Short mmCIF file of C-alpha atoms and ligand atoms in Angstrom, two decimals:
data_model
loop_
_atom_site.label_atom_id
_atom_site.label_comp_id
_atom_site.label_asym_id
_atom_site.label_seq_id
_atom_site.Cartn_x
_atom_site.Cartn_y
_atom_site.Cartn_z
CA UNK A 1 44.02 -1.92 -35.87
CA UNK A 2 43.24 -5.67 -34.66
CA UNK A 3 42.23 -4.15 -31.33
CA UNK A 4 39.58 -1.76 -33.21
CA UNK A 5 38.35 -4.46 -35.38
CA UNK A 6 37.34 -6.46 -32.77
CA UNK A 7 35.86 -3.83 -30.28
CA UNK A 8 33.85 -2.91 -33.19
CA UNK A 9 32.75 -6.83 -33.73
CA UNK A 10 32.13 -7.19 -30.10
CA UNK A 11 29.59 -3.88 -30.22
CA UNK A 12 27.78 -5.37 -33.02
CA UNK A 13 27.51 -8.45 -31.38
CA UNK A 14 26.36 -7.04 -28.06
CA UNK A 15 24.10 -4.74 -30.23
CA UNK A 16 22.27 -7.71 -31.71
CA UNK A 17 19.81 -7.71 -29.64
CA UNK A 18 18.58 -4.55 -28.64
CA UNK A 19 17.51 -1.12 -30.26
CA UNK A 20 19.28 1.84 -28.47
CA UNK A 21 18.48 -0.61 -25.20
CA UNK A 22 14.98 -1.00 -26.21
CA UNK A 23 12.83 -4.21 -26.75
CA UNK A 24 12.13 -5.44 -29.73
CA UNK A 25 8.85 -6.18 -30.88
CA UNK A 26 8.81 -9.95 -29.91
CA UNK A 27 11.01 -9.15 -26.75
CA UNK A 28 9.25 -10.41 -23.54
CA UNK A 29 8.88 -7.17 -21.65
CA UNK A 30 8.59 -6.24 -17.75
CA UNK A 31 6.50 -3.69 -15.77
CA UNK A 32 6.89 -2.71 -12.46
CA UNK A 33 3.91 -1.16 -10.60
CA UNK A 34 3.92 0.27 -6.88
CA UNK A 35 0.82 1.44 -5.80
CA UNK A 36 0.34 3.83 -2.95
CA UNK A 37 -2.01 1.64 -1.14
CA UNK A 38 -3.62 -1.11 -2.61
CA UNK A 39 -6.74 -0.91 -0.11
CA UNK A 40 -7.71 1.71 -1.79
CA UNK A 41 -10.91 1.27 -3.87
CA UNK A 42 -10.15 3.88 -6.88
CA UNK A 43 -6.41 2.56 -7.42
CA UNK A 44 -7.03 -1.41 -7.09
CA UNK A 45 -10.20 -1.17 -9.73
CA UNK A 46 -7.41 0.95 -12.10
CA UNK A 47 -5.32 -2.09 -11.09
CA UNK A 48 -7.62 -4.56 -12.21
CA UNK A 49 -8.08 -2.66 -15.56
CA UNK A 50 -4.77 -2.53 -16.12
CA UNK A 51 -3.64 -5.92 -15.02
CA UNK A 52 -6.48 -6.74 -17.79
CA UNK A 53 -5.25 -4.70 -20.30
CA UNK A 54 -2.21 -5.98 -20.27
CA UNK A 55 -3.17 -9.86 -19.74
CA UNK A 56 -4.09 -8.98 -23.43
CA UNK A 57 0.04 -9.48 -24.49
CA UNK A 58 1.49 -12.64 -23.81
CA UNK A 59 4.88 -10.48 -24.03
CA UNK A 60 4.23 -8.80 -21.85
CA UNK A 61 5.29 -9.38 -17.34
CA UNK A 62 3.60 -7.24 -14.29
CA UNK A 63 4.80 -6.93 -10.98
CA UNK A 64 2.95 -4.75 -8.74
CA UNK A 65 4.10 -3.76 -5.52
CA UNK A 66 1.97 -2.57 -2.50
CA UNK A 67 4.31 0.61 -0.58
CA UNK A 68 1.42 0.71 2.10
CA UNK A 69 1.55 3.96 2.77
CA UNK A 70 5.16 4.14 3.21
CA UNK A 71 7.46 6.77 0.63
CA UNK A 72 10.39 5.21 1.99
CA UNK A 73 8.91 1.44 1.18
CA UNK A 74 8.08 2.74 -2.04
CA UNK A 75 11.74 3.96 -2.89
CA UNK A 76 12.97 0.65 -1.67
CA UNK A 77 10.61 -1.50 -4.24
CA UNK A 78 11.86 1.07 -6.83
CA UNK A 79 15.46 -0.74 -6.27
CA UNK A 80 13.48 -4.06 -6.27
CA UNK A 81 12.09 -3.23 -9.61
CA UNK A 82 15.44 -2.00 -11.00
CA UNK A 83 17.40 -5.13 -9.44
CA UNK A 84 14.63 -7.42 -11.10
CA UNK A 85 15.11 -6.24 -14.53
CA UNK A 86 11.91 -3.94 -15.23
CA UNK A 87 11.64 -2.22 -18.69
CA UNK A 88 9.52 0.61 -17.44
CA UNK A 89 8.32 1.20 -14.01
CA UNK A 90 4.89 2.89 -12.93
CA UNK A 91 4.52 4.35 -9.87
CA UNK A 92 1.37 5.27 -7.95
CA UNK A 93 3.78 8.10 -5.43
CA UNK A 94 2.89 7.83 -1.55
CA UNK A 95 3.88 11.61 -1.08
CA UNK A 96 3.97 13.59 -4.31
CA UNK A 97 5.84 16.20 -3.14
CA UNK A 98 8.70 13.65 -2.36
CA UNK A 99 9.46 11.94 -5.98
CA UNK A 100 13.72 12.51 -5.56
CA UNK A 101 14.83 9.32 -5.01
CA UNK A 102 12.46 7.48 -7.58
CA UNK A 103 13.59 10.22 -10.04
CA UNK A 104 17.30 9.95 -9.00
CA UNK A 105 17.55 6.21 -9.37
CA UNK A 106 15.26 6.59 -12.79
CA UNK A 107 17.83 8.92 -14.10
CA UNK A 108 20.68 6.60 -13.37
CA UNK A 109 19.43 3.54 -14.42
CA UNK A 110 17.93 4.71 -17.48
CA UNK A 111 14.47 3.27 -16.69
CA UNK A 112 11.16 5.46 -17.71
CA UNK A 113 8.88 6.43 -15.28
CA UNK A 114 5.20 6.55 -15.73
CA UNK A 115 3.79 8.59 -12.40
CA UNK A 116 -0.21 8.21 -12.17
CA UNK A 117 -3.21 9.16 -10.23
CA UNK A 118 -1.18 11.40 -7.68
CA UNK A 119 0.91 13.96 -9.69
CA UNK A 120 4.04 15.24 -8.68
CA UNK A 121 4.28 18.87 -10.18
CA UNK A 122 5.73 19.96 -13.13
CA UNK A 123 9.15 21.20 -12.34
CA UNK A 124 9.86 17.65 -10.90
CA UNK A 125 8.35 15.96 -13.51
CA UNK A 126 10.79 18.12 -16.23
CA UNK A 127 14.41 17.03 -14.41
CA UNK A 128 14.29 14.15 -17.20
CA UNK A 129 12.84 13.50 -20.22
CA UNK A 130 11.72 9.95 -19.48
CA UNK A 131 9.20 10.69 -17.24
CA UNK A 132 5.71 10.86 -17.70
CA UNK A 133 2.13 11.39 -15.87
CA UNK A 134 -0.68 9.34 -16.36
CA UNK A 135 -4.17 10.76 -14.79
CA UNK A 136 -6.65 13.59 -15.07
CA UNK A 137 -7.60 17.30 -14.75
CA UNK A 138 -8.52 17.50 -11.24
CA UNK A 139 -10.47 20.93 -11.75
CA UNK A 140 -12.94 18.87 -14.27
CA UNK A 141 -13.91 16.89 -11.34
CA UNK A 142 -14.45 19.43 -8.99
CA UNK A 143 -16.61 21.45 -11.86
CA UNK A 144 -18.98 18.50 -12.81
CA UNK A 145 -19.42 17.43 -8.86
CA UNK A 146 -20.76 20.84 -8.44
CA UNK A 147 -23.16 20.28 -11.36
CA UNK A 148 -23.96 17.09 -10.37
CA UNK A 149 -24.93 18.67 -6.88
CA UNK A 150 -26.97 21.68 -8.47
CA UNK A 151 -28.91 19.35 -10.55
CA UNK A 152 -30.04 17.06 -7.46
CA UNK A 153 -30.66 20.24 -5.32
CA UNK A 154 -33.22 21.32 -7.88
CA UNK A 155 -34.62 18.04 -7.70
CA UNK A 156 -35.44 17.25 -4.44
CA UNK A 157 -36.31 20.56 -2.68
CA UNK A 158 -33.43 20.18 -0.61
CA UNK A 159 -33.68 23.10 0.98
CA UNK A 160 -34.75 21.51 3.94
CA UNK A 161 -35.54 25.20 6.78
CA UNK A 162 -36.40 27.00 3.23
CA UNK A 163 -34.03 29.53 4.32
CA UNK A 164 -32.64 30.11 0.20
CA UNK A 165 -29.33 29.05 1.39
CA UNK A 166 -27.81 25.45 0.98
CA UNK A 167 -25.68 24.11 4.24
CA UNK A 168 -23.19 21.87 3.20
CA UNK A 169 -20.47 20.02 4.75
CA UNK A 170 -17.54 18.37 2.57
CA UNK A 171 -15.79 15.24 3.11
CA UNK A 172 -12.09 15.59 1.81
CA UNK A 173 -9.36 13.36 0.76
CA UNK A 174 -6.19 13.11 2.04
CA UNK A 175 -4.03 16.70 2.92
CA UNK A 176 -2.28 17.91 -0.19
CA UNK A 177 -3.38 15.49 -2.79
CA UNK A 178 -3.96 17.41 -5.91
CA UNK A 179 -7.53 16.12 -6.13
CA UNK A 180 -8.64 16.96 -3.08
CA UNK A 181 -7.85 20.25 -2.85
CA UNK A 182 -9.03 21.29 -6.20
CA UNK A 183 -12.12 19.43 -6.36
CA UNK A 184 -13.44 20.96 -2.57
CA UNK A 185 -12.61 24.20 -4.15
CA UNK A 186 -14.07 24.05 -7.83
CA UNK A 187 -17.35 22.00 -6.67
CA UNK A 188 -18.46 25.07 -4.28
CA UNK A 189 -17.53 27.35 -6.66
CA UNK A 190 -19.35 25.59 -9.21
CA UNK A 191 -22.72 25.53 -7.13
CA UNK A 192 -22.05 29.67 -6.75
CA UNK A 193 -21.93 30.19 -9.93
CA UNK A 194 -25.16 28.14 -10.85
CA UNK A 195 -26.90 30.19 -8.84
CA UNK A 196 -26.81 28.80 -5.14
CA UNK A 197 -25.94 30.65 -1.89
CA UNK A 198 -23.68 28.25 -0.27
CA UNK A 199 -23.45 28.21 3.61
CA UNK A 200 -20.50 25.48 4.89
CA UNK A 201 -21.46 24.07 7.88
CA UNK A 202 -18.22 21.87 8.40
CA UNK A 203 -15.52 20.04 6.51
CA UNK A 204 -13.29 17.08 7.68
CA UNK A 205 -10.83 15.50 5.81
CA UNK A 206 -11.24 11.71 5.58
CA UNK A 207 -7.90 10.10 3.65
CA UNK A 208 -10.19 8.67 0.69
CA UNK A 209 -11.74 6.07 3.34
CA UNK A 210 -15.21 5.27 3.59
CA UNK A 211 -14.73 3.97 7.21
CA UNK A 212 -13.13 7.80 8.74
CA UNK A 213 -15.69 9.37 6.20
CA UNK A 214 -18.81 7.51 8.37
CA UNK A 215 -17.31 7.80 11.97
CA UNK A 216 -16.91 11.83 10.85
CA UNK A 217 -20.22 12.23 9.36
CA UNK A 218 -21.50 9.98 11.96
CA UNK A 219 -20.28 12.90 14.29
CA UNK A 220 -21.30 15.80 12.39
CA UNK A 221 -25.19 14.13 12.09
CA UNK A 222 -25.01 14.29 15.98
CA UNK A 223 -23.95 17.91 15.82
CA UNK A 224 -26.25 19.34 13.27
CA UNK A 225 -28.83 16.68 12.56
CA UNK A 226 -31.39 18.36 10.09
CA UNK A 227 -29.28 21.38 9.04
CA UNK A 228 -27.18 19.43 6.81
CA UNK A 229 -28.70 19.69 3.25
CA UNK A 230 -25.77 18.50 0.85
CA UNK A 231 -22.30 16.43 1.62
CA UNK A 232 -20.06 16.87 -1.15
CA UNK A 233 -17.91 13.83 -1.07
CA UNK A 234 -14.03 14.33 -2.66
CA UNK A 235 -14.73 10.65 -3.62
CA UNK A 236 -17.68 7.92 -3.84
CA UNK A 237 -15.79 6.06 -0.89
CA UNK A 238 -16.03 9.10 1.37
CA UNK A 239 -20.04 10.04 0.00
CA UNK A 240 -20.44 5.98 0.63
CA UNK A 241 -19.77 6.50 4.28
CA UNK A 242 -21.44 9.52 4.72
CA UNK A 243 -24.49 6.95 3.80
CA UNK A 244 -23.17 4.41 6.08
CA UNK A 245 -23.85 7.21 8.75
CA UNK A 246 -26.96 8.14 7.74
CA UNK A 247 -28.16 4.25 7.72
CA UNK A 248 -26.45 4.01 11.18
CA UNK A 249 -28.25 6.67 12.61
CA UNK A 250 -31.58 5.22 11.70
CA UNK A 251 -32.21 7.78 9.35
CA UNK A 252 -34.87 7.24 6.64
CA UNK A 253 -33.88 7.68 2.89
CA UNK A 254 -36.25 10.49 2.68
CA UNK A 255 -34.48 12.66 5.41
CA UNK A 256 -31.27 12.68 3.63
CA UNK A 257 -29.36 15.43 2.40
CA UNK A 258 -28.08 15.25 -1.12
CA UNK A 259 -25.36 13.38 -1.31
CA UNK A 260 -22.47 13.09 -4.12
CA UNK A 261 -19.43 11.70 -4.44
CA UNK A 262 -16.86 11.73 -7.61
CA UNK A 263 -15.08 8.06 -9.23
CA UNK A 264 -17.76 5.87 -10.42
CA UNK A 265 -16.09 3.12 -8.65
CA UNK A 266 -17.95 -0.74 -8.48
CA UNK A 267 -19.94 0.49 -5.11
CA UNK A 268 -20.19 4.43 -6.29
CA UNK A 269 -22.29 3.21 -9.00
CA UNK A 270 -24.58 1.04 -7.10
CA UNK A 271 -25.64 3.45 -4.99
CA UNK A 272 -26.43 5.81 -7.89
CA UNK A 273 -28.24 3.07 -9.27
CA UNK A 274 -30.70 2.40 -5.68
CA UNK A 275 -31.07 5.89 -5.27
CA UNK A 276 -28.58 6.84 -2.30
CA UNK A 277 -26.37 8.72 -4.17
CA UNK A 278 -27.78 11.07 -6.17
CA UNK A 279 -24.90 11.25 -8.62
CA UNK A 280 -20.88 11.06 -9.25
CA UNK A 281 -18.32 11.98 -11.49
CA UNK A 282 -16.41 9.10 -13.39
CA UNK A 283 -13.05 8.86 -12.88
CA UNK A 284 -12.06 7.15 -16.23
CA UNK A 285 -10.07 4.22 -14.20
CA UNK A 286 -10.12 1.67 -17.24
CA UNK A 287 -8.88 4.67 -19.60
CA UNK A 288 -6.37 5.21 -17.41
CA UNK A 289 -5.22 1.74 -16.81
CA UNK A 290 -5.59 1.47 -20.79
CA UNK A 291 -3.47 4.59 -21.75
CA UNK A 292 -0.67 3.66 -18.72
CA UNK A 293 -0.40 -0.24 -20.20
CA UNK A 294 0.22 1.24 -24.03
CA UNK A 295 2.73 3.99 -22.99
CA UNK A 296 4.29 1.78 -20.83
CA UNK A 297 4.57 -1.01 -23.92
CA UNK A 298 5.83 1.72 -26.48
CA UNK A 299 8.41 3.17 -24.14
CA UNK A 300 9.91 -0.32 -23.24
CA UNK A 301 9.95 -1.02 -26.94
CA UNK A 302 11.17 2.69 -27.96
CA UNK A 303 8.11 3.51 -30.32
CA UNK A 304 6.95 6.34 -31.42
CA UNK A 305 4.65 7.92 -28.81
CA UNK A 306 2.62 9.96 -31.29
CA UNK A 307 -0.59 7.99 -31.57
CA UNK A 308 -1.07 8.32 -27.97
CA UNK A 309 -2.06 12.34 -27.79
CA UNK A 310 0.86 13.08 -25.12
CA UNK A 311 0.11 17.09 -24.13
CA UNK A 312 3.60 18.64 -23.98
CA UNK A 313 5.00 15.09 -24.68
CA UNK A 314 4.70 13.62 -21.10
CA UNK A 315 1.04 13.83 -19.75
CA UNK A 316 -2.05 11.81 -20.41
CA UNK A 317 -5.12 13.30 -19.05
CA UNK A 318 -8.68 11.14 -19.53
CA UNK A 319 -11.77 13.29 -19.22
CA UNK A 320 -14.33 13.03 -16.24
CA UNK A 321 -17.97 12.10 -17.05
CA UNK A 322 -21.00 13.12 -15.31
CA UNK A 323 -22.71 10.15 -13.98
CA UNK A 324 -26.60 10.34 -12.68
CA UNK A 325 -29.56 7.76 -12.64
CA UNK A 326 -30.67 9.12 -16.15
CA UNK A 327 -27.29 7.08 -17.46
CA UNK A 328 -25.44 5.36 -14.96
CA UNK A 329 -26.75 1.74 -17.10
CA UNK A 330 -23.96 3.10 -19.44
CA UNK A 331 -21.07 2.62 -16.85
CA UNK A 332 -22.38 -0.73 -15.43
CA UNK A 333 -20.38 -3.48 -16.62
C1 BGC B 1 -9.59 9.13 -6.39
C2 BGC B 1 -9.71 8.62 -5.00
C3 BGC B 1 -8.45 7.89 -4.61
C4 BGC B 1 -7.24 8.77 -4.83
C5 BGC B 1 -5.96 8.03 -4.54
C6 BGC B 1 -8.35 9.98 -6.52
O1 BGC B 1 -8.21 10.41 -7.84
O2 BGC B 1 -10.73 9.90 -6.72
O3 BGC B 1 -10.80 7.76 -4.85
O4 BGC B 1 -8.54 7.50 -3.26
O5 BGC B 1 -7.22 9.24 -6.14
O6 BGC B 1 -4.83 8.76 -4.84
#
């Protein structure tokens, strides 16, 4: 009986502090972050939005980790994070096919998971209920680059031999991310269905990087010179080097195909803005960042998750903008 009383003293006691293992509202609260590479222009501007957003809480600790590339790095800061003491841990997966071991040592530890920008699928995401996606509907890109594209094709006679078809090459992300193979997909199909004949001259994919993106384009200008009539960029880094190519080459402006790209990043924006880039497709980083920083805050605190529109209770999707000189002012900061 003594032996009961005290167990149940020593639970209370040890209870004191926590709710079902959950901070409490004036609990000081820790977030890991590891980001697939932090060189990457899209995912260190989300960065800086969400080291921003969450500079707003005093209560509130970031650590964000750099996995360069590297799953196996990335699984290793996940123990980091763990050992450290992290309430909730975001991660930014290196190879989203390969989520096991973050899942695995989620599951055991009883941390939540918030997985963003490059989304594991479904049936991976469902082996526990603590995990949770934070990005967007890669098809909405893909839709609104394509009318983006038909837009400035109707613009700028850009039908360069007159011929009633438009040559296009595209410059593609990395292999298997979800974005870039749904967004080289929908933005064709887009420009079919607003009426263009389409004829693709050449694709290459270009990891995201505005560097490959101009060596490759640099290449394909040699090859087909004046055929080229639209590059469809899976990303303003890769359209931004497809510029850096055309400026190489000692192009003029006029000369040009169209050119479009998909983010709205710092640079993206810019060149909308001068002229070279003759539109994008915002990729809602600071509503990302924004809607990652409050889940992550009401999971680590064990609050009610119902303000923050959840679709089938784990993802958060932000909508894609179309972004063209008629309102890119709106997106400067
Ligand atoms: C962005 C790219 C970025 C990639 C990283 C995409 O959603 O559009 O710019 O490189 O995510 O995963």
């Amino acid at each position: 009986m003594r032996k009961k009383l005290l167990s149940m003293i020593l639970c209370v006691l040890l209870c004191a502090g926590c709710t079902n293992g959950k901070k409490r509202n004036d609990d000081k609260i820790k977030i890991g972050v590891s980001v697939y590479d932090s060189y990457d222009t899209f995912i260190s501007e989300l960065m800086r939005d969400f080291n921003a957003a969450v500079a707003e809480n005093p209560d509130i600790t970031v650590e964000v980790y750099n996995a360069s590339v590297s799953q196996q790095t990335q699984n290793k800061q996940m123990e980091q994070m763990i050992e450290k003491g992290c309430d909730v841990i975001c991660i930014n997966l290196v190879d989203r096919t390969a989520p096991k071991k973050i899942i695995d040592l989620a599951k055991k530890n009883n941390i939540p998971v918030i997985f963003f920008n490059r989304e594991l699928v479904e049936e991976d995401l469902n082996q526990w209920e603590e995990l949770y996606y934070v990005g967007a509907d890669a098809a909405e890109s893909g839709i609104m680059e394509g009318e983006v594209a038909a837009e400035a094709l109707r613009n700028e006679e850009a039908d360069k031999n007159g011929d009633g078809v438009i040559q296009y090459i595209v410059l593609e992300g990395e292999a298997g991310h979800q974005d870039a193979i749904v967004r080289t997909e929908r933005s064709v199909d887009t420009l079919i269905d607003e009426g263009f004949e389409v004829d693709k001259i050449a694709s290459a994919i270009a990891n995201w990087s505005r560097s490959q993106a101009q060596t490759r384009m640099a290449g394909f200008i040699d090859t087909y010179g004046d055929e080229i009539e639209l590059v469809l960029g899976n990303n303003d880094d890769m359209a931004l080097g497809a510029i850096d190519a055309y400026k190489a080459a000692g192009i003029e402006r006029k000369d040009w195909p169209v050119i479009v790209g998909i983010d709205g990043t710092t640079a993206g924006l810019q060149a909308v803005v001068n002229g070279e880039m003759l539109g994008t497709v915002y990729n809602d980083q600071k509503g990302q960042a924004e809607a990652m920083a409050n889940l992550a805050e009401a999971l680590a605190r064990g609050e009610s998750l119902d303000d923050l529109n959840l679709k089938n209770g784990r993802y958060i999707r932000l909508p894609y903008q179309k972004i063209t000189i008629d309102n890119v002012n709106d997106y400067l900061d």
